[in-house]
mmCIF file with all atom_site columns, C-alpha atoms in Angstrom:
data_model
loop_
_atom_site.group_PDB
_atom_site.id
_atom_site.type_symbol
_atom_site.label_atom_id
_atom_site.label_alt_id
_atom_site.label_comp_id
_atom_site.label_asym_id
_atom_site.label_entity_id
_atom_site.label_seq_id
_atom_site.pdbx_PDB_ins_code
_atom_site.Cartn_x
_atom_site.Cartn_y
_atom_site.Cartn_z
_atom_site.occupancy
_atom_site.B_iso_or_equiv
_atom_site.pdbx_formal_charge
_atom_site.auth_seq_id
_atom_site.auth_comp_id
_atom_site.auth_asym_id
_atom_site.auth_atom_id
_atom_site.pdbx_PDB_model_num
ATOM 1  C CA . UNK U 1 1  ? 120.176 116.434 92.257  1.00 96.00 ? 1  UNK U CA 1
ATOM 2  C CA . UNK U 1 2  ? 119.110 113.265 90.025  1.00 98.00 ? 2  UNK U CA 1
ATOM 3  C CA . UNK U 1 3  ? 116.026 111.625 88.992  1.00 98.00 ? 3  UNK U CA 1
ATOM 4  C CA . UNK U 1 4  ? 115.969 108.347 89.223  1.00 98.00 ? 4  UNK U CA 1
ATOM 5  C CA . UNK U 1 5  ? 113.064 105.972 87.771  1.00 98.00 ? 5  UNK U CA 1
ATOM 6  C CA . UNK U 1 6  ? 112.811 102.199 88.541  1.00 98.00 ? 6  UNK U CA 1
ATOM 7  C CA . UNK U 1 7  ? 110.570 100.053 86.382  1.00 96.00 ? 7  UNK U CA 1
ATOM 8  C CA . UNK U 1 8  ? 109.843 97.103  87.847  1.00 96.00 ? 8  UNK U CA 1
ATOM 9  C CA . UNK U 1 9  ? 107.670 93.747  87.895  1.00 94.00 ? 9  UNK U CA 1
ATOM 10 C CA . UNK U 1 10 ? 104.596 94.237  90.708  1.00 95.00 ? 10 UNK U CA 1
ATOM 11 C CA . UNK U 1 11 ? 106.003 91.081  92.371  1.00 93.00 ? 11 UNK U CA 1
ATOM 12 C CA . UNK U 1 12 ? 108.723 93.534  93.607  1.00 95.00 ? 12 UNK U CA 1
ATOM 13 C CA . UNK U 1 13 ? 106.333 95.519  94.776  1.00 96.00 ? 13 UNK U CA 1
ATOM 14 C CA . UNK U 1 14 ? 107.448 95.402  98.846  1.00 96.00 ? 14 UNK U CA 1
ATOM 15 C CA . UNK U 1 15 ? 110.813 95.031  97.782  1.00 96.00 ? 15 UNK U CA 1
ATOM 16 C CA . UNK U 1 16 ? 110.846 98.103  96.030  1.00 97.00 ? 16 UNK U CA 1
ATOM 17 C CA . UNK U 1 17 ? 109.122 99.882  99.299  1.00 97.00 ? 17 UNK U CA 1
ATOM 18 C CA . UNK U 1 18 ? 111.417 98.185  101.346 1.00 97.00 ? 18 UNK U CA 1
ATOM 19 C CA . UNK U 1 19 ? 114.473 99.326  99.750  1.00 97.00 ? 19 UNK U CA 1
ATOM 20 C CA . UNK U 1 20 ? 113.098 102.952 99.400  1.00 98.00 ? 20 UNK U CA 1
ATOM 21 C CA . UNK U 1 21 ? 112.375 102.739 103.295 1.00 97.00 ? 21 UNK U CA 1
ATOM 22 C CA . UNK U 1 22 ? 115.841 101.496 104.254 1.00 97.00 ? 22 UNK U CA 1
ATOM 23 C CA . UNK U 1 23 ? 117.410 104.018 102.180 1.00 97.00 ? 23 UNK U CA 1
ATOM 24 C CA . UNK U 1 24 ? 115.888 106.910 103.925 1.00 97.00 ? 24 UNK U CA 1
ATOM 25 C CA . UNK U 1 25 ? 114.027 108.457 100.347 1.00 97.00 ? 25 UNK U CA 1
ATOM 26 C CA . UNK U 1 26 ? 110.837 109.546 101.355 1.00 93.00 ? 26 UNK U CA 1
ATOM 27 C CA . UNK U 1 27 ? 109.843 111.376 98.442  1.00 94.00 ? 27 UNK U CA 1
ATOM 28 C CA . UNK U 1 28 ? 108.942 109.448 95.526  1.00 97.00 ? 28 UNK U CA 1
ATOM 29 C CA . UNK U 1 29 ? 105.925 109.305 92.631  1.00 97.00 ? 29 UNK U CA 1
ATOM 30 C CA . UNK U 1 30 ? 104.330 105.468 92.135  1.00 97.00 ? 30 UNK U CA 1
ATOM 31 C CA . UNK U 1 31 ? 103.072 104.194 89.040  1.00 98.00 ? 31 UNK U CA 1
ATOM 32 C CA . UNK U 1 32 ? 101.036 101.006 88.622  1.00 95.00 ? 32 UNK U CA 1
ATOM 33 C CA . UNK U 1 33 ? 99.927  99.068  86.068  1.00 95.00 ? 33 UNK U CA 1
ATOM 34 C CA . UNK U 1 34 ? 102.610 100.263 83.546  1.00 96.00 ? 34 UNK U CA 1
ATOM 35 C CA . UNK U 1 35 ? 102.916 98.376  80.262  1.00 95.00 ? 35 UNK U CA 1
ATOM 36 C CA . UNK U 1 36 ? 106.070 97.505  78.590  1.00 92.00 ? 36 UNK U CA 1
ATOM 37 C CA . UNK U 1 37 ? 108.969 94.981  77.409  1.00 89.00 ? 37 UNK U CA 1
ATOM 38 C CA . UNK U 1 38 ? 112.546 95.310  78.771  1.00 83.00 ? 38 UNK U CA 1
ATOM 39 C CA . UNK U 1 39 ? 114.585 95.959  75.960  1.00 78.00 ? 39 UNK U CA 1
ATOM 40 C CA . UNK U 1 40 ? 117.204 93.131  76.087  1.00 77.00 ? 40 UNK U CA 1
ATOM 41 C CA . UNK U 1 41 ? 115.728 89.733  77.645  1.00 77.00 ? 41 UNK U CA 1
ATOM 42 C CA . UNK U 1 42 ? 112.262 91.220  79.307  1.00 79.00 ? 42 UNK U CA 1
ATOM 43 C CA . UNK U 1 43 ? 109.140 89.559  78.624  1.00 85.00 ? 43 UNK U CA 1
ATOM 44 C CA . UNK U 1 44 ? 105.667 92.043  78.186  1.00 89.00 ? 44 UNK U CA 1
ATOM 45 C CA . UNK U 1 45 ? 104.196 93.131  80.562  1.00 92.00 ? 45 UNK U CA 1
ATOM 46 C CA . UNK U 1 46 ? 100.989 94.043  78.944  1.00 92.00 ? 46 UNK U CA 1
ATOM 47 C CA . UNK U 1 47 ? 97.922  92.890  81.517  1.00 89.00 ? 47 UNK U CA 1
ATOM 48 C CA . UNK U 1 48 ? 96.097  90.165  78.765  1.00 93.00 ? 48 UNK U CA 1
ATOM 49 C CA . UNK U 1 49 ? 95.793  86.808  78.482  1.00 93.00 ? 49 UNK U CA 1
ATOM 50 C CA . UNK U 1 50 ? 98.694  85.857  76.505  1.00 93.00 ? 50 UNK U CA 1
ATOM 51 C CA . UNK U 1 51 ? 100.807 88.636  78.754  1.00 91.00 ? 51 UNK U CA 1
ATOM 52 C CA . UNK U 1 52 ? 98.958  88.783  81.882  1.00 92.00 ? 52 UNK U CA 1
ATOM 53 C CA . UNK U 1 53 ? 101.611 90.625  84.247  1.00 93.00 ? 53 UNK U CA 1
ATOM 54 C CA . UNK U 1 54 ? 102.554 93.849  84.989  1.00 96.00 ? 54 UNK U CA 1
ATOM 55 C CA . UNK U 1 55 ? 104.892 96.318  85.938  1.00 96.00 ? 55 UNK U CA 1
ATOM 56 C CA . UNK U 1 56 ? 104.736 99.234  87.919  1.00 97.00 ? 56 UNK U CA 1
ATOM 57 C CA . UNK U 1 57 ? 107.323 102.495 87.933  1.00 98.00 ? 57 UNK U CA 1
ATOM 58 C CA . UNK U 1 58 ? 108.589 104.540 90.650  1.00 98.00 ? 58 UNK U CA 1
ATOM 59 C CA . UNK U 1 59 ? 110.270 107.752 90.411  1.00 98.00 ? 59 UNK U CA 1
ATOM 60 C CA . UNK U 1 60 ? 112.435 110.235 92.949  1.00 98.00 ? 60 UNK U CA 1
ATOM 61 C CA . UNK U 1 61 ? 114.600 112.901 92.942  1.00 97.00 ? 61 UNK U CA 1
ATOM 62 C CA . UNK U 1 62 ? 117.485 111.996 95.223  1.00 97.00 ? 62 UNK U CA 1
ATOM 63 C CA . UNK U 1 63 ? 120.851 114.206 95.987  1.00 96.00 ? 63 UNK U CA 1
ATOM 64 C CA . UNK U 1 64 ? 123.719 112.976 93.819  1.00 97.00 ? 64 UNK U CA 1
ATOM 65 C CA . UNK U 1 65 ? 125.667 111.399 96.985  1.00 97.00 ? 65 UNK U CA 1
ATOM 66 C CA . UNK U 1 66 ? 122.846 108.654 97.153  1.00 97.00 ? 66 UNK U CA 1
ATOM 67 C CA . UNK U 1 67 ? 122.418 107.885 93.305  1.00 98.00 ? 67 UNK U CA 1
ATOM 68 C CA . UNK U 1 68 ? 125.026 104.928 93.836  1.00 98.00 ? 68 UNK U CA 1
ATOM 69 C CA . UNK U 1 69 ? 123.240 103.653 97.164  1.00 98.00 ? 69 UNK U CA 1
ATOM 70 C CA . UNK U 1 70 ? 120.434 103.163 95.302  1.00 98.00 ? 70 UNK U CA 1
ATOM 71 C CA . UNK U 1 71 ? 121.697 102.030 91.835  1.00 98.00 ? 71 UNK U CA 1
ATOM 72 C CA . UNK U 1 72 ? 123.133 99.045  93.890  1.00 98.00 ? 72 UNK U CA 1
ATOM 73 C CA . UNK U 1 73 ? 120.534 98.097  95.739  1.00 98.00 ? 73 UNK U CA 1
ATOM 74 C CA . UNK U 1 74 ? 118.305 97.668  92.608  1.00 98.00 ? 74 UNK U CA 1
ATOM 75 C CA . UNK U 1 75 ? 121.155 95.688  90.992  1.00 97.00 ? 75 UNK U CA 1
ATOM 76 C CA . UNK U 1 76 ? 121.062 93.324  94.023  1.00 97.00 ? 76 UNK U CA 1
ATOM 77 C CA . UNK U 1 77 ? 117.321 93.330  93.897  1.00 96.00 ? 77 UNK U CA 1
ATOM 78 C CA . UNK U 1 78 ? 117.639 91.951  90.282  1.00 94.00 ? 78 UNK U CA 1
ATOM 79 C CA . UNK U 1 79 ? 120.233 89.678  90.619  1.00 94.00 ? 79 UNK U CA 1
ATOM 80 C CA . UNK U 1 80 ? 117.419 87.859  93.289  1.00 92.00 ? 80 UNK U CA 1
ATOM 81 C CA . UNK U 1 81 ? 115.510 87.103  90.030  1.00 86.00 ? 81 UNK U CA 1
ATOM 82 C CA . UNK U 1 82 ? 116.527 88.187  86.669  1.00 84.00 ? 82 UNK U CA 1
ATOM 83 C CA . UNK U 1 83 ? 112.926 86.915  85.484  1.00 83.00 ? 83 UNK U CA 1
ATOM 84 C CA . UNK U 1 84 ? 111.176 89.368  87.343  1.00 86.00 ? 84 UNK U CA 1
ATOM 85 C CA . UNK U 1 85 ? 113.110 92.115  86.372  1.00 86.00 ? 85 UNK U CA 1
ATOM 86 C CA . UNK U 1 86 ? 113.814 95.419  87.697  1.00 93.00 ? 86 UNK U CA 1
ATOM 87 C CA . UNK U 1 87 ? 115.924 98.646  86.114  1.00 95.00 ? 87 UNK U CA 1
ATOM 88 C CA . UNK U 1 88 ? 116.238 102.266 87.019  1.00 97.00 ? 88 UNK U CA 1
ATOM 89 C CA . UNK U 1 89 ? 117.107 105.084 85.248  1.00 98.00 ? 89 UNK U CA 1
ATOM 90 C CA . UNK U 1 90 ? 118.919 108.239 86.007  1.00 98.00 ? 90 UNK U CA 1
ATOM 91 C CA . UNK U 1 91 ? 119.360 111.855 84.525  1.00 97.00 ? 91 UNK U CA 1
ATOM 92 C CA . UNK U 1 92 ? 119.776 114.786 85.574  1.00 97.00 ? 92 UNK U CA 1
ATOM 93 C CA . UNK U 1 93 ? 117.305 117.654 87.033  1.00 95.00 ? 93 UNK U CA 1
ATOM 94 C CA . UNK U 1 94 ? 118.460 121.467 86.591  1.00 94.00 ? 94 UNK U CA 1
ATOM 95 C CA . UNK U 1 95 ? 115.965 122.851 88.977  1.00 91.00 ? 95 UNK U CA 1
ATOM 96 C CA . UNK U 1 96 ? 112.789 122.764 90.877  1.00 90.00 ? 96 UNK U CA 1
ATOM 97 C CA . UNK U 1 97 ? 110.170 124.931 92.278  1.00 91.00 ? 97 UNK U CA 1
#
């Protein structure tokens, strides 16, 4: 089993939904209003006047077969708009209760 957390703009908001939906992963935590700068080419995200947008986070514990599924469809959801921005992140969990 993996953890996998996407960060993403809000204006992906119902694409993020969307591509949770189609992919059948029904259990997920949602974050908004999460402050931050991508690490490479991102701009803030910080909710003020000189960085007024924001990003929200998303996070799920998926079986290893779908890790890839979803990894791709986040790539293609970035590749609409590299502006916007979205990126997820994956380790791994041990156990659960």
């Amino acid at each position: 089993m993996k953890a996998v957390m996407i960060i993403f703009n809000q204006a992906n908001t119902e694409r993020v939904e969307y591509m949770l939906e189609k992919l059948e992963i029904r259990g997920y935590t949602w974050w908004k209003d999460v402050m931050g700068q991508g690490s490479e080419t991102g701009e803030p995200r910080m909710g003020t006047h000189t960085w007024p947008e924001m990003n929200s986070a998303a996070i799920t514990m998926i079986p290893d077969e779908k890790v890839d599924i979803l990894l791709e469809a986040v790539k293609r959801l970035d590749e609409i708009n590299k502006e916007v921005g979205v990126r997820a992140f994956v380790w791994n969990i041990e156990r659960t209760v």
